[in-house]
Amino acid sequence: MKDFMDFSGALDGEDPTISQGADSFTTGTDYNGDGIMDGEAVYEDLNGDGVFDTITASVDTNGDGIVDFVSVYQDTNGDGFTDYSATLMDVDTNGDGIADSVFFGEDANGDTVFETTQIMDAEEWAMFTGSPDSGYVPVDEGGGFDAGYEQFNPAETDMSQVVGTPVADEQCWDYQGENGPCAIYAQVMAYEGMTGQDIDPQQMIDVATEQGWYDDGTSMEDMDKILNYLGAETEKSFGGDMEDLHNCLENGGRIVVAVDGNEIWYGNTETYAPNDPNHAVEVIGIDYSSPEPMVIINDSGTMDGHAITVPASQFMDAWEDSGYYYVEAYA
């Protein structure tokens, strides 16, 4: 079995080893073989087990001193093989010799084939990263979302202190793409978690469009329509609280909430104004094992957004902007 470093294909035979206590290692790299360093490779131990599990390779391909190509390789399950990779690359779409867009490709299952590809102009790139001034950012940080985002790990918690079924429900997570309908994805994920059925989100988008439940957005009033269409029973209300979420999950239900996505993604209530309910996520669990409860969500709006843990206080701040609006669903 090849080790993760060789398998990634990003290191040109380099095989750095992690020193005791180190969690990152950076090397200058001559990617084109001209004797001049034109990039760097950053090796990181993100889970703290003493083994590098993430490599970020940044390259200046045209020698102008500006990075124009970034690839990230990750071994997320520790088996020694790359099982996630993503690439960002400047592209010239009009042939004038000037890069005017960014290509993004994502291989989410490690089969070396991009399942997701996008070409974004400057405006679309700013939306994708969440900041009009953004340059390249590590793809493993969710395309610009808060690097503090952490996924629920059942091996690192007391499962008797967890309500809901986050381990099973995270398997139902799906990425909505650049401007996908988050409320429809949240409803589909909730229904799949309840029933085990595999639902095509695009078919539900078509249904919602035809029925007038989706028109470049979903109103809070219509955040249960796809669940009802699929046969789930729902109740929706303003003024929810943690106890409402707990009771629904404890009774086998699933929850879709309207939040200010910026407060979920960035955890900063002042920088990203206005504070509006602009996003929908599925709540799949609550972990009470730490001093502050952690709300576990499936977020279709960010790459690798399955079973993300959000501190209860941060979640409540984001949820407050919708008047604590939620939909609880039962099969």
mmCIF file of C-alpha atoms in Angstrom:
data_model
loop_
_atom_site.group_PDB
_atom_site.id
_atom_site.type_symbol
_atom_site.label_atom_id
_atom_site.label_comp_id
_atom_site.label_asym_id
_atom_site.label_seq_id
_atom_site.Cartn_x
_atom_site.Cartn_y
_atom_site.Cartn_z
ATOM 1 C CA MET A 1 0.000 0.000 0.000
ATOM 2 C CA LYS A 2 1.340 3.413 -0.909
ATOM 3 C CA ASP A 3 1.383 5.878 1.901
ATOM 4 C CA PHE A 4 -0.700 9.035 1.770
ATOM 5 C CA MET A 5 2.216 11.250 0.776
ATOM 6 C CA ASP A 6 3.068 9.299 -2.363
ATOM 7 C CA PHE A 7 -0.541 8.587 -3.268
ATOM 8 C CA SER A 8 -1.467 12.266 -3.364
ATOM 9 C CA GLY A 9 0.732 12.833 -6.374
ATOM 10 C CA ALA A 10 1.510 16.323 -5.150
ATOM 11 C CA LEU A 11 4.945 15.893 -3.669
ATOM 12 C CA ASP A 12 7.248 14.805 -6.483
ATOM 13 C CA GLY A 13 8.814 12.098 -4.360
ATOM 14 C CA GLU A 14 9.349 14.200 -1.260
ATOM 15 C CA ASP A 15 8.727 12.301 1.955
ATOM 16 C CA PRO A 16 8.931 14.643 4.939
ATOM 17 C CA THR A 17 8.268 13.100 8.315
ATOM 18 C CA ILE A 18 6.473 14.772 11.170
ATOM 19 C CA SER A 19 8.555 15.556 14.227
ATOM 20 C CA GLN A 20 7.331 14.957 17.751
ATOM 21 C CA GLY A 21 4.686 17.550 18.587
ATOM 22 C CA ALA A 22 4.715 19.219 15.148
ATOM 23 C CA ASP A 23 1.419 19.843 13.418
ATOM 24 C CA SER A 24 2.587 21.455 10.163
ATOM 25 C CA PHE A 25 5.544 21.402 7.804
ATOM 26 C CA THR A 26 6.210 23.650 4.796
ATOM 27 C CA THR A 27 8.599 23.091 1.911
ATOM 28 C CA GLY A 28 9.567 25.279 -1.020
ATOM 29 C CA THR A 29 9.065 23.403 -4.266
ATOM 30 C CA ASP A 30 10.312 23.705 -7.842
ATOM 31 C CA TYR A 31 7.302 22.315 -9.656
ATOM 32 C CA ASN A 32 8.465 22.995 -13.232
ATOM 33 C CA GLY A 33 12.047 21.835 -12.714
ATOM 34 C CA ASP A 34 13.763 25.061 -13.794
ATOM 35 C CA GLY A 35 15.768 25.372 -10.611
ATOM 36 C CA ILE A 36 13.635 28.206 -9.252
ATOM 37 C CA MET A 37 11.199 27.739 -6.406
ATOM 38 C CA ASP A 38 7.747 28.476 -7.770
ATOM 39 C CA GLY A 39 5.495 27.100 -5.075
ATOM 40 C CA GLU A 40 5.195 25.562 -1.673
ATOM 41 C CA ALA A 41 3.708 22.458 -0.159
ATOM 42 C CA VAL A 42 2.195 22.687 3.319
ATOM 43 C CA TYR A 43 1.769 19.421 5.202
ATOM 44 C CA GLU A 44 -0.626 19.487 8.150
ATOM 45 C CA ASP A 45 -1.709 17.123 10.899
ATOM 46 C CA LEU A 46 -5.254 18.402 11.375
ATOM 47 C CA ASN A 47 -6.443 15.722 13.783
ATOM 48 C CA GLY A 48 -3.341 15.751 15.981
ATOM 49 C CA ASP A 49 -2.492 12.061 15.650
ATOM 50 C CA GLY A 50 1.116 12.683 14.655
ATOM 51 C CA VAL A 51 0.612 11.824 10.976
ATOM 52 C CA PHE A 52 0.248 14.339 8.175
ATOM 53 C CA ASP A 53 -3.254 14.053 6.735
ATOM 54 C CA THR A 54 -3.542 17.183 4.575
ATOM 55 C CA ILE A 55 -1.313 18.617 1.871
ATOM 56 C CA THR A 56 -1.893 22.042 0.309
ATOM 57 C CA ALA A 57 0.191 22.706 -2.803
ATOM 58 C CA SER A 58 0.319 26.340 -4.021
ATOM 59 C CA VAL A 59 1.969 27.134 -7.355
ATOM 60 C CA ASP A 60 2.847 30.209 -9.404
ATOM 61 C CA THR A 61 2.588 28.546 -12.823
ATOM 62 C CA ASN A 62 3.470 31.571 -14.970
ATOM 63 C CA GLY A 63 6.263 33.055 -12.872
ATOM 64 C CA ASP A 64 4.589 36.397 -12.171
ATOM 65 C CA GLY A 65 4.997 36.048 -8.433
ATOM 66 C CA ILE A 66 1.300 35.395 -7.810
ATOM 67 C CA VAL A 67 -0.120 32.007 -6.862
ATOM 68 C CA ASP A 68 -2.534 30.871 -9.569
ATOM 69 C CA PHE A 69 -2.973 27.169 -8.778
ATOM 70 C CA VAL A 70 -3.858 25.483 -5.478
ATOM 71 C CA SER A 71 -4.564 21.823 -4.798
ATOM 72 C CA VAL A 72 -5.534 20.225 -1.501
ATOM 73 C CA TYR A 73 -5.235 16.510 -0.765
ATOM 74 C CA GLN A 74 -6.676 14.916 2.359
ATOM 75 C CA ASP A 75 -6.665 11.508 4.008
ATOM 76 C CA THR A 76 -9.745 11.981 6.180
ATOM 77 C CA ASN A 77 -10.061 8.436 7.531
ATOM 78 C CA GLY A 78 -6.411 7.644 8.241
ATOM 79 C CA ASP A 79 -6.123 4.698 5.832
ATOM 80 C CA GLY A 80 -3.096 6.128 4.040
ATOM 81 C CA PHE A 81 -4.948 7.041 0.856
ATOM 82 C CA THR A 82 -6.223 10.346 -0.457
ATOM 83 C CA ASP A 83 -10.007 10.315 -0.161
ATOM 84 C CA TYR A 84 -10.687 14.009 -0.803
ATOM 85 C CA SER A 85 -9.024 16.499 -3.115
ATOM 86 C CA ALA A 86 -9.872 19.857 -4.603
ATOM 87 C CA THR A 87 -8.214 22.230 -7.033
ATOM 88 C CA LEU A 88 -8.422 25.983 -7.634
ATOM 89 C CA MET A 89 -6.879 27.428 -10.797
ATOM 90 C CA ASP A 90 -6.906 30.798 -12.565
ATOM 91 C CA VAL A 91 -8.329 30.603 -16.101
ATOM 92 C CA ASP A 92 -8.531 32.953 -19.058
ATOM 93 C CA THR A 93 -12.034 32.502 -20.491
ATOM 94 C CA ASN A 94 -11.905 35.108 -23.271
ATOM 95 C CA GLY A 95 -8.454 34.378 -24.663
ATOM 96 C CA ASP A 96 -6.926 37.800 -23.986
ATOM 97 C CA GLY A 97 -4.059 36.350 -22.009
ATOM 98 C CA ILE A 98 -5.372 37.661 -18.682
ATOM 99 C CA ALA A 99 -6.877 35.383 -16.051
ATOM 100 C CA ASP A 100 -10.452 36.510 -15.477
ATOM 101 C CA SER A 101 -12.048 33.550 -13.688
ATOM 102 C CA VAL A 102 -11.335 30.748 -11.246
ATOM 103 C CA PHE A 103 -11.801 27.038 -11.915
ATOM 104 C CA PHE A 104 -12.837 24.919 -8.943
ATOM 105 C CA GLY A 105 -12.875 21.130 -9.061
ATOM 106 C CA GLU A 106 -13.732 18.788 -6.193
ATOM 107 C CA ASP A 107 -13.107 15.042 -5.917
ATOM 108 C CA ALA A 108 -15.069 14.212 -2.781
ATOM 109 C CA ASN A 109 -14.625 10.425 -2.833
ATOM 110 C CA GLY A 110 -10.980 9.999 -3.793
ATOM 111 C CA ASP A 111 -11.538 8.309 -7.169
ATOM 112 C CA THR A 112 -9.372 10.966 -8.928
ATOM 113 C CA VAL A 113 -12.393 12.244 -10.894
ATOM 114 C CA PHE A 114 -13.915 15.659 -10.176
ATOM 115 C CA GLU A 115 -17.577 15.210 -9.224
ATOM 116 C CA THR A 116 -18.025 18.985 -8.973
ATOM 117 C CA THR A 117 -16.552 21.562 -11.334
ATOM 118 C CA GLN A 118 -17.260 25.278 -11.543
ATOM 119 C CA ILE A 119 -15.808 28.284 -13.342
ATOM 120 C CA MET A 120 -16.480 31.506 -11.444
ATOM 121 C CA ASP A 121 -15.903 35.123 -12.431
ATOM 122 C CA ALA A 122 -14.804 37.708 -9.865
ATOM 123 C CA GLU A 123 -18.330 38.353 -8.592
ATOM 124 C CA GLU A 124 -19.175 34.660 -8.317
ATOM 125 C CA TRP A 125 -15.833 33.966 -6.627
ATOM 126 C CA ALA A 126 -16.545 36.680 -4.059
ATOM 127 C CA MET A 127 -19.920 35.057 -3.320
ATOM 128 C CA PHE A 128 -18.299 31.632 -3.108
ATOM 129 C CA THR A 129 -15.685 32.763 -0.600
ATOM 130 C CA GLY A 130 -18.014 35.104 1.260
ATOM 131 C CA SER A 131 -15.784 38.151 0.905
ATOM 132 C CA PRO A 132 -15.368 40.648 -1.956
ATOM 133 C CA ASP A 133 -11.657 40.968 -1.145
ATOM 134 C CA SER A 134 -10.891 37.250 -0.983
ATOM 135 C CA GLY A 135 -7.935 35.719 -2.746
ATOM 136 C CA TYR A 136 -7.111 32.042 -2.632
ATOM 137 C CA VAL A 137 -8.020 30.270 0.579
ATOM 138 C CA PRO A 138 -7.423 26.663 1.628
ATOM 139 C CA VAL A 139 -10.147 24.574 0.061
ATOM 140 C CA ASP A 140 -10.294 22.336 3.130
ATOM 141 C CA GLU A 141 -11.580 25.397 5.013
ATOM 142 C CA GLY A 142 -14.798 25.184 3.031
ATOM 143 C CA GLY A 143 -13.980 27.658 0.276
ATOM 144 C CA GLY A 144 -13.503 30.528 2.682
ATOM 145 C CA PHE A 145 -15.821 29.520 5.510
ATOM 146 C CA ASP A 146 -14.696 29.612 9.124
ATOM 147 C CA ALA A 147 -11.670 27.375 9.660
ATOM 148 C CA GLY A 148 -13.018 26.683 13.146
ATOM 149 C CA TYR A 149 -15.734 24.500 11.681
ATOM 150 C CA GLU A 150 -15.380 21.008 13.161
ATOM 151 C CA GLN A 151 -17.231 17.819 12.377
ATOM 152 C CA PHE A 152 -18.839 15.659 15.004
ATOM 153 C CA ASN A 153 -16.630 12.738 16.012
ATOM 154 C CA PRO A 154 -18.438 10.000 17.979
ATOM 155 C CA ALA A 155 -15.097 8.567 19.100
ATOM 156 C CA GLU A 156 -14.315 11.769 20.973
ATOM 157 C CA THR A 157 -17.557 12.203 22.882
ATOM 158 C CA ASP A 158 -19.837 10.406 25.303
ATOM 159 C CA MET A 159 -22.625 9.206 23.023
ATOM 160 C CA SER A 160 -24.958 8.846 25.992
ATOM 161 C CA GLN A 161 -24.868 12.651 26.135
ATOM 162 C CA VAL A 162 -25.942 13.037 22.495
ATOM 163 C CA VAL A 163 -29.557 13.393 21.397
ATOM 164 C CA GLY A 164 -30.440 12.611 17.785
ATOM 165 C CA THR A 165 -28.709 10.306 15.297
ATOM 166 C CA PRO A 166 -25.917 12.435 13.823
ATOM 167 C CA VAL A 167 -23.719 9.504 12.786
ATOM 168 C CA ALA A 168 -26.450 8.065 10.581
ATOM 169 C CA ASP A 169 -27.886 11.374 9.424
ATOM 170 C CA GLU A 170 -24.601 12.786 8.202
ATOM 171 C CA GLN A 171 -24.671 10.071 5.515
ATOM 172 C CA CYS A 172 -27.660 11.914 4.036
ATOM 173 C CA TRP A 173 -25.744 15.169 3.611
ATOM 174 C CA ASP A 174 -25.386 16.611 0.120
ATOM 175 C CA TYR A 175 -23.612 19.705 -1.195
ATOM 176 C CA GLN A 176 -25.935 22.154 -2.926
ATOM 177 C CA GLY A 177 -23.284 23.673 -5.159
ATOM 178 C CA GLU A 178 -22.583 27.356 -5.663
ATOM 179 C CA ASN A 179 -26.071 28.851 -5.480
ATOM 180 C CA GLY A 180 -28.277 25.873 -4.752
ATOM 181 C CA PRO A 181 -31.579 26.013 -2.848
ATOM 182 C CA CYS A 182 -30.531 25.361 0.742
ATOM 183 C CA ALA A 183 -34.080 24.931 2.086
ATOM 184 C CA ILE A 184 -34.865 22.207 -0.444
ATOM 185 C CA TYR A 185 -31.609 20.396 0.289
ATOM 186 C CA ALA A 186 -32.276 20.634 4.030
ATOM 187 C CA GLN A 187 -35.739 19.120 3.569
ATOM 188 C CA VAL A 188 -34.397 16.320 1.359
ATOM 189 C CA MET A 189 -31.665 15.490 3.894
ATOM 190 C CA ALA A 190 -34.239 15.449 6.694
ATOM 191 C CA TYR A 191 -36.573 13.144 4.794
ATOM 192 C CA GLU A 192 -33.766 10.765 3.823
ATOM 193 C CA GLY A 193 -32.667 10.584 7.450
ATOM 194 C CA MET A 194 -36.172 9.690 8.605
ATOM 195 C CA THR A 195 -36.978 7.133 5.937
ATOM 196 C CA GLY A 196 -33.708 5.826 4.514
ATOM 197 C CA GLN A 197 -35.000 6.633 1.040
ATOM 198 C CA ASP A 198 -32.696 8.198 -1.540
ATOM 199 C CA ILE A 199 -34.252 11.373 -2.964
ATOM 200 C CA ASP A 200 -32.901 13.300 -5.960
ATOM 201 C CA PRO A 201 -32.639 16.972 -4.908
ATOM 202 C CA GLN A 202 -32.911 18.164 -8.510
ATOM 203 C CA GLN A 203 -36.266 16.452 -8.899
ATOM 204 C CA MET A 204 -37.471 18.209 -5.769
ATOM 205 C CA ILE A 205 -36.164 21.532 -7.079
ATOM 206 C CA ASP A 206 -38.209 20.947 -10.244
ATOM 207 C CA VAL A 207 -41.294 20.130 -8.181
ATOM 208 C CA ALA A 208 -40.843 23.182 -5.964
ATOM 209 C CA THR A 209 -40.377 25.428 -8.988
ATOM 210 C CA GLU A 210 -43.473 24.080 -10.698
ATOM 211 C CA GLN A 211 -45.547 24.469 -7.525
ATOM 212 C CA GLY A 212 -44.300 27.989 -6.810
ATOM 213 C CA TRP A 213 -42.489 26.984 -3.629
ATOM 214 C CA TYR A 214 -39.108 28.016 -5.040
ATOM 215 C CA ASP A 215 -38.208 31.056 -7.124
ATOM 216 C CA ASP A 216 -34.524 31.864 -6.644
ATOM 217 C CA GLY A 217 -35.200 31.277 -2.963
ATOM 218 C CA THR A 218 -37.597 29.615 -0.545
ATOM 219 C CA SER A 219 -39.795 31.572 1.837
ATOM 220 C CA MET A 220 -39.933 30.424 5.441
ATOM 221 C CA GLU A 221 -43.633 29.689 4.903
ATOM 222 C CA ASP A 222 -42.678 27.152 2.206
ATOM 223 C CA MET A 223 -39.837 25.473 4.104
ATOM 224 C CA ASP A 224 -41.959 22.381 4.735
ATOM 225 C CA LYS A 225 -43.600 21.957 1.324
ATOM 226 C CA ILE A 226 -41.173 19.370 -0.044
ATOM 227 C CA LEU A 227 -41.378 17.377 3.181
ATOM 228 C CA ASN A 228 -45.180 17.367 2.862
ATOM 229 C CA TYR A 229 -44.932 16.458 -0.817
ATOM 230 C CA LEU A 230 -42.805 13.441 0.095
ATOM 231 C CA GLY A 231 -45.319 12.365 2.738
ATOM 232 C CA ALA A 232 -43.813 13.651 5.988
ATOM 233 C CA GLU A 233 -45.900 15.281 8.691
ATOM 234 C CA THR A 234 -44.632 18.689 9.726
ATOM 235 C CA GLU A 235 -45.161 21.413 12.284
ATOM 236 C CA LYS A 236 -43.628 24.858 11.904
ATOM 237 C CA SER A 237 -43.324 27.660 14.368
ATOM 238 C CA PHE A 238 -41.496 30.795 15.431
ATOM 239 C CA GLY A 239 -40.038 31.156 18.902
ATOM 240 C CA GLY A 240 -38.220 27.842 19.100
ATOM 241 C CA ASP A 241 -35.558 27.057 21.668
ATOM 242 C CA MET A 242 -33.062 24.344 22.505
ATOM 243 C CA GLU A 243 -35.698 22.365 24.356
ATOM 244 C CA ASP A 244 -37.859 22.251 21.218
ATOM 245 C CA LEU A 245 -34.928 20.931 19.209
ATOM 246 C CA HIS A 246 -34.093 18.379 21.900
ATOM 247 C CA ASN A 247 -37.654 17.077 22.163
ATOM 248 C CA CYS A 248 -38.069 16.713 18.407
ATOM 249 C CA LEU A 249 -34.814 14.801 18.036
ATOM 250 C CA GLU A 250 -35.554 12.648 21.077
ATOM 251 C CA ASN A 251 -38.924 11.718 19.560
ATOM 252 C CA GLY A 252 -37.354 10.609 16.269
ATOM 253 C CA GLY A 253 -38.131 13.752 14.292
ATOM 254 C CA ARG A 254 -35.952 15.877 12.060
ATOM 255 C CA ILE A 255 -35.573 19.658 12.111
ATOM 256 C CA VAL A 256 -35.016 22.324 9.471
ATOM 257 C CA VAL A 257 -34.206 25.821 10.759
ATOM 258 C CA ALA A 258 -33.853 29.253 9.154
ATOM 259 C CA VAL A 259 -30.657 31.030 10.202
ATOM 260 C CA ASP A 260 -28.285 33.824 9.301
ATOM 261 C CA GLY A 261 -25.724 31.721 7.480
ATOM 262 C CA ASN A 262 -22.953 34.268 8.003
ATOM 263 C CA GLU A 263 -23.158 33.836 11.763
ATOM 264 C CA ILE A 264 -22.975 30.068 11.358
ATOM 265 C CA TRP A 265 -20.070 30.200 8.910
ATOM 266 C CA TYR A 266 -18.013 33.026 10.341
ATOM 267 C CA GLY A 267 -19.188 33.376 13.943
ATOM 268 C CA ASN A 268 -18.990 37.151 13.645
ATOM 269 C CA THR A 269 -22.249 39.051 14.042
ATOM 270 C CA GLU A 270 -20.819 42.454 13.155
ATOM 271 C CA THR A 271 -18.599 42.002 10.112
ATOM 272 C CA TYR A 272 -21.110 40.299 7.830
ATOM 273 C CA ALA A 273 -24.212 42.499 7.893
ATOM 274 C CA PRO A 274 -27.135 42.590 7.578
ATOM 275 C CA ASN A 275 -28.314 40.013 10.066
ATOM 276 C CA ASP A 276 -31.027 38.314 8.049
ATOM 277 C CA PRO A 277 -32.343 34.740 7.825
ATOM 278 C CA ASN A 278 -30.623 33.885 4.555
ATOM 279 C CA HIS A 279 -29.956 30.170 4.928
ATOM 280 C CA ALA A 280 -31.535 26.882 6.001
ATOM 281 C CA VAL A 281 -29.808 23.935 7.653
ATOM 282 C CA GLU A 282 -30.873 20.623 9.167
ATOM 283 C CA VAL A 283 -30.284 20.055 12.881
ATOM 284 C CA ILE A 284 -29.291 16.395 13.346
ATOM 285 C CA GLY A 285 -28.186 16.316 16.973
ATOM 286 C CA ILE A 286 -27.146 18.051 20.162
ATOM 287 C CA ASP A 287 -23.998 17.034 22.023
ATOM 288 C CA TYR A 288 -24.156 17.819 25.747
ATOM 289 C CA SER A 289 -20.811 16.235 26.658
ATOM 290 C CA SER A 290 -18.844 19.513 26.706
ATOM 291 C CA PRO A 291 -19.404 22.489 29.040
ATOM 292 C CA GLU A 292 -21.277 24.272 26.250
ATOM 293 C CA PRO A 293 -23.697 22.104 24.244
ATOM 294 C CA MET A 294 -22.818 21.711 20.584
ATOM 295 C CA VAL A 295 -25.575 21.793 17.963
ATOM 296 C CA ILE A 296 -24.825 19.325 15.156
ATOM 297 C CA ILE A 297 -26.020 20.348 11.694
ATOM 298 C CA ASN A 298 -26.021 19.148 8.124
ATOM 299 C CA ASP A 299 -25.213 22.267 6.090
ATOM 300 C CA SER A 300 -25.573 21.896 2.322
ATOM 301 C CA GLY A 301 -24.160 25.375 1.814
ATOM 302 C CA THR A 302 -20.515 24.522 2.515
ATOM 303 C CA MET A 303 -18.249 21.816 1.200
ATOM 304 C CA ASP A 304 -17.847 18.889 3.564
ATOM 305 C CA GLY A 305 -20.652 20.357 5.679
ATOM 306 C CA HIS A 306 -21.909 17.092 7.147
ATOM 307 C CA ALA A 307 -22.299 16.765 10.934
ATOM 308 C CA ILE A 308 -20.803 20.166 11.641
ATOM 309 C CA THR A 309 -20.699 21.151 15.310
ATOM 310 C CA VAL A 310 -21.670 24.702 16.250
ATOM 311 C CA PRO A 311 -21.519 26.032 19.829
ATOM 312 C CA ALA A 312 -25.057 26.500 21.146
ATOM 313 C CA SER A 313 -24.544 30.219 21.755
ATOM 314 C CA GLN A 314 -23.334 30.784 18.186
ATOM 315 C CA PHE A 315 -26.173 28.703 16.792
ATOM 316 C CA MET A 316 -28.761 30.612 18.812
ATOM 317 C CA ASP A 317 -27.366 33.937 17.581
ATOM 318 C CA ALA A 318 -27.731 32.768 13.986
ATOM 319 C CA TRP A 319 -31.184 31.294 14.616
ATOM 320 C CA GLU A 320 -32.421 34.428 16.366
ATOM 321 C CA ASP A 321 -32.387 36.362 13.089
ATOM 322 C CA SER A 322 -35.331 34.294 11.819
ATOM 323 C CA GLY A 323 -37.287 34.700 15.052
ATOM 324 C CA TYR A 324 -36.172 31.162 15.969
ATOM 325 C CA TYR A 325 -38.216 29.719 13.084
ATOM 326 C CA TYR A 326 -38.143 25.964 12.639
ATOM 327 C CA VAL A 327 -39.881 23.066 10.907
ATOM 328 C CA GLU A 328 -40.080 19.738 12.709
ATOM 329 C CA ALA A 329 -40.845 16.696 10.592
ATOM 330 C CA TYR A 330 -41.914 13.143 11.300
ATOM 331 C CA ALA A 331 -42.168 10.176 8.929
#
